């Protein structure tokens, strides 16, 4: 697949199914984008079009300065 080439129709449906499967199997959006040689935005858009529930960002969360967490 050529980088930057517009994907429509059957080809878009095929890549959407591959992206959805990869994401549901635990791959990150960034990893999928790198593997498919597409942008993060493209992969994110395909997932939202496919009604996939996106995972949270994860990692450490920030608290407000001066706040105490229990």
PDB file of C-alpha atoms in Angstrom:
ATOM      1  CA  UNK A   1       0.000   0.000   0.000  1.00  0.00           C
ATOM      2  CA  UNK A   2       1.429   3.337  -1.018  1.00  0.00           C
ATOM      3  CA  UNK A   3       1.960   5.852   1.759  1.00  0.00           C
ATOM      4  CA  UNK A   4      -0.443   8.777   1.515  1.00  0.00           C
ATOM      5  CA  UNK A   5      -2.630   7.129  -1.116  1.00  0.00           C
ATOM      6  CA  UNK A   6      -6.376   7.581  -0.609  1.00  0.00           C
ATOM      7  CA  UNK A   7      -8.075   4.321   0.311  1.00  0.00           C
ATOM      8  CA  UNK A   8     -11.724   3.861  -0.647  1.00  0.00           C
ATOM      9  CA  UNK A   9     -14.305   1.189  -1.255  1.00  0.00           C
ATOM     10  CA  UNK A  10     -13.411  -2.456  -0.828  1.00  0.00           C
ATOM     11  CA  UNK A  11      -9.765  -1.712  -0.022  1.00  0.00           C
ATOM     12  CA  UNK A  12     -10.843   0.568   2.841  1.00  0.00           C
ATOM     13  CA  UNK A  13     -13.183  -2.103   4.204  1.00  0.00           C
ATOM     14  CA  UNK A  14     -10.377  -4.668   4.075  1.00  0.00           C
ATOM     15  CA  UNK A  15      -7.842  -2.489   5.892  1.00  0.00           C
ATOM     16  CA  UNK A  16     -10.518  -1.427   8.404  1.00  0.00           C
ATOM     17  CA  UNK A  17     -11.129  -5.075   9.301  1.00  0.00           C
ATOM     18  CA  UNK A  18      -7.375  -5.666   9.714  1.00  0.00           C
ATOM     19  CA  UNK A  19      -6.953  -2.551  11.865  1.00  0.00           C
ATOM     20  CA  UNK A  20      -9.981  -3.411  14.014  1.00  0.00           C
ATOM     21  CA  UNK A  21      -8.711  -6.962  14.607  1.00  0.00           C
ATOM     22  CA  UNK A  22      -5.206  -5.755  15.494  1.00  0.00           C
ATOM     23  CA  UNK A  23      -6.549  -3.135  17.926  1.00  0.00           C
ATOM     24  CA  UNK A  24      -8.949  -5.568  19.583  1.00  0.00           C
ATOM     25  CA  UNK A  25      -6.027  -7.991  20.004  1.00  0.00           C
ATOM     26  CA  UNK A  26      -4.116  -5.360  21.999  1.00  0.00           C
ATOM     27  CA  UNK A  27      -2.042  -3.449  19.451  1.00  0.00           C
ATOM     28  CA  UNK A  28      -1.772   0.296  20.013  1.00  0.00           C
ATOM     29  CA  UNK A  29      -2.944   2.836  17.452  1.00  0.00           C
ATOM     30  CA  UNK A  30       0.662   3.987  17.010  1.00  0.00           C
ATOM     31  CA  UNK A  31       1.907   0.429  16.442  1.00  0.00           C
ATOM     32  CA  UNK A  32      -0.827  -0.229  13.881  1.00  0.00           C
ATOM     33  CA  UNK A  33      -0.087   3.062  12.120  1.00  0.00           C
ATOM     34  CA  UNK A  34       3.595   2.182  11.876  1.00  0.00           C
ATOM     35  CA  UNK A  35       2.843  -1.353  10.652  1.00  0.00           C
ATOM     36  CA  UNK A  36       0.365  -0.160   7.983  1.00  0.00           C
ATOM     37  CA  UNK A  37       2.512   2.862   7.058  1.00  0.00           C
ATOM     38  CA  UNK A  38      -0.404   5.184   7.737  1.00  0.00           C
ATOM     39  CA  UNK A  39      -0.837   8.119  10.095  1.00  0.00           C
ATOM     40  CA  UNK A  40      -2.087   7.920  13.665  1.00  0.00           C
ATOM     41  CA  UNK A  41      -5.083  10.018  12.596  1.00  0.00           C
ATOM     42  CA  UNK A  42      -5.988   7.635   9.776  1.00  0.00           C
ATOM     43  CA  UNK A  43      -5.949   4.612  12.102  1.00  0.00           C
ATOM     44  CA  UNK A  44      -7.916   6.489  14.778  1.00  0.00           C
ATOM     45  CA  UNK A  45     -10.517   7.569  12.188  1.00  0.00           C
ATOM     46  CA  UNK A  46     -10.880   4.014  10.840  1.00  0.00           C
ATOM     47  CA  UNK A  47     -11.430   2.685  14.368  1.00  0.00           C
ATOM     48  CA  UNK A  48     -14.063   5.293  15.187  1.00  0.00           C
ATOM     49  CA  UNK A  49     -15.821   4.661  11.861  1.00  0.00           C
ATOM     50  CA  UNK A  50     -15.888   0.956  12.793  1.00  0.00           C
ATOM     51  CA  UNK A  51     -17.544   1.825  16.151  1.00  0.00           C
ATOM     52  CA  UNK A  52     -14.632   0.389  18.122  1.00  0.00           C
ATOM     53  CA  UNK A  53     -14.499   1.429  21.772  1.00  0.00           C
ATOM     54  CA  UNK A  54     -11.105   3.024  22.187  1.00  0.00           C
ATOM     55  CA  UNK A  55      -8.984   2.205  25.209  1.00  0.00           C
ATOM     56  CA  UNK A  56      -7.832   4.882  27.636  1.00  0.00           C
ATOM     57  CA  UNK A  57      -4.362   6.322  27.286  1.00  0.00           C
ATOM     58  CA  UNK A  58      -3.018   4.527  30.339  1.00  0.00           C
ATOM     59  CA  UNK A  59       0.187   5.451  32.060  1.00  0.00           C
ATOM     60  CA  UNK A  60       0.602   7.646  35.101  1.00  0.00           C
ATOM     61  CA  UNK A  61      -2.035  10.277  35.685  1.00  0.00           C
ATOM     62  CA  UNK A  62      -1.236  13.777  36.830  1.00  0.00           C
ATOM     63  CA  UNK A  63      -2.756  15.292  39.909  1.00  0.00           C
ATOM     64  CA  UNK A  64      -3.242  18.972  40.567  1.00  0.00           C
ATOM     65  CA  UNK A  65      -0.296  20.638  42.299  1.00  0.00           C
ATOM     66  CA  UNK A  66      -0.717  20.598  46.061  1.00  0.00           C
ATOM     67  CA  UNK A  67      -3.388  17.900  46.053  1.00  0.00           C
ATOM     68  CA  UNK A  68      -2.920  14.801  48.151  1.00  0.00           C
ATOM     69  CA  UNK A  69      -3.968  11.387  46.881  1.00  0.00           C
ATOM     70  CA  UNK A  70      -4.915   8.599  49.286  1.00  0.00           C
TER      71      UNK A  70
END
